[in-house]
XYZ file of C-alpha atoms in Angstrom:
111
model
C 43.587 64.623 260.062
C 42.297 68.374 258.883
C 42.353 67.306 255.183
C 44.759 70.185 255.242
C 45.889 68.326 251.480
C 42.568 68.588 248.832
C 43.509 64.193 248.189
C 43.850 63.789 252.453
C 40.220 62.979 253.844
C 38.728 65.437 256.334
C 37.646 65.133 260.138
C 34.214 63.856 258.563
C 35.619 61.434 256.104
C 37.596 59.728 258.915
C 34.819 59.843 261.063
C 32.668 58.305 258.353
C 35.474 55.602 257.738
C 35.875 54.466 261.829
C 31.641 54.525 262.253
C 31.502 52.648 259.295
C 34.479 49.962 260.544
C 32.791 49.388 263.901
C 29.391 49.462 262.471
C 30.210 46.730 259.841
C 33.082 45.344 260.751
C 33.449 45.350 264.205
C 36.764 47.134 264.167
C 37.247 49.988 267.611
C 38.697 53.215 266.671
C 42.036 53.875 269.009
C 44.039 56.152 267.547
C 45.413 58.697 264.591
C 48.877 59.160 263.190
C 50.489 61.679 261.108
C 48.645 59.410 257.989
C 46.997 56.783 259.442
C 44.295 55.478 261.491
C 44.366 52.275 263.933
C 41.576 49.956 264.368
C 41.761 46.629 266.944
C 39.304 43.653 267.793
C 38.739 41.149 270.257
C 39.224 38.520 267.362
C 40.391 38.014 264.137
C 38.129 38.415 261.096
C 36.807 35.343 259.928
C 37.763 34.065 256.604
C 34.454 35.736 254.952
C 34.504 38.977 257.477
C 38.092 39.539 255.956
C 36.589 39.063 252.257
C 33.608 41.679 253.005
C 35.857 44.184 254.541
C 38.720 44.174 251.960
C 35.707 44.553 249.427
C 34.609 47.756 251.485
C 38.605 48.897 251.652
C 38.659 48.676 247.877
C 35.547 50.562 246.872
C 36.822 53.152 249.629
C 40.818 53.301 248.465
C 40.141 52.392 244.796
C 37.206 53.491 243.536
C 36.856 53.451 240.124
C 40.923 52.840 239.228
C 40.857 49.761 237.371
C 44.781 49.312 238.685
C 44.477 49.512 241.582
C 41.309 47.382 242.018
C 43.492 45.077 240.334
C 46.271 45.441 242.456
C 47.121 41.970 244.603
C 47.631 44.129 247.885
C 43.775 43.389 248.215
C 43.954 39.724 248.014
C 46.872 40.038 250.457
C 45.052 41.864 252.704
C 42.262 39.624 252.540
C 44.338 36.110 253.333
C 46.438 38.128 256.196
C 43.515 39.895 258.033
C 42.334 36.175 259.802
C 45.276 36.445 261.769
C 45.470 39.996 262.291
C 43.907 42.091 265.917
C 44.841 45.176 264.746
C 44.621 47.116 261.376
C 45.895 50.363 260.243
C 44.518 52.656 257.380
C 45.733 55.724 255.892
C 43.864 58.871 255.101
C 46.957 60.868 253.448
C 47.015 61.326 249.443
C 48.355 58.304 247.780
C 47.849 55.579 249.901
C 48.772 53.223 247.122
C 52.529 54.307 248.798
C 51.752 53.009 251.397
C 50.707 49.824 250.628
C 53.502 49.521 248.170
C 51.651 49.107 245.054
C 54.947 49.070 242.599
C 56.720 46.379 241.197
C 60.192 47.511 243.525
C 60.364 48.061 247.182
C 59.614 51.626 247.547
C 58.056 51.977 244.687
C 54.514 52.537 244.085
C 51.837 52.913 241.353
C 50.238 56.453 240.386
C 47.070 56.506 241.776
């Protein structure tokens, strides 16, 4: 969580993205991994609290790539988060691996 890697986000980025989740979102900070973070509520998201926070996600893990804006992870995301306590973001380079953005298992999209 150093941003040792120049694509990893730094202590302040992650800080920025957990302030920002419980801020807006609701979601508590409880703990770091080797590449991601994990977030829990009390409840679920509502159907429109899921919509608002994938929207966030996507301007934050996107940005500007057209593809992966485009990618159906997002809508995914959005339908599964309603029935979901706990979420868990990365802050490594290429989180599209992660989230399995390719067309195989395994396999994911340049980002």
């Amino acid at each position: 969580p150093n941003g040792y890697f120049s694509c990893d986000l730094d202590v302040f980025q992650n800080h920025a993205v957990i302030e920002h989740l419980h801020a807006h979102h609701g979601w508590r900070f409880f703990g770091i991994g080797a590449c991601m973070l994990g977030f829990v509520r009390d409840e679920p998201p509502t159907a429109d609290e899921a919509r608002v926070l994938v929207a966030d996600l996507c301007a934050l893990y996107a940005g500007s790539n057209a593809d992966l804006q485009a990618s159906p992870v997002w809508s995914a995301l959005q339908a599964e988060l309603p029935a979901r306590r706990a979420l868990f973001l990365g802050y490594t380079d290429d989180m599209a691996s992660l989230l399995n953005l390719g067309d195989e298992p395994g396999e994911s999209q340049p980002g």
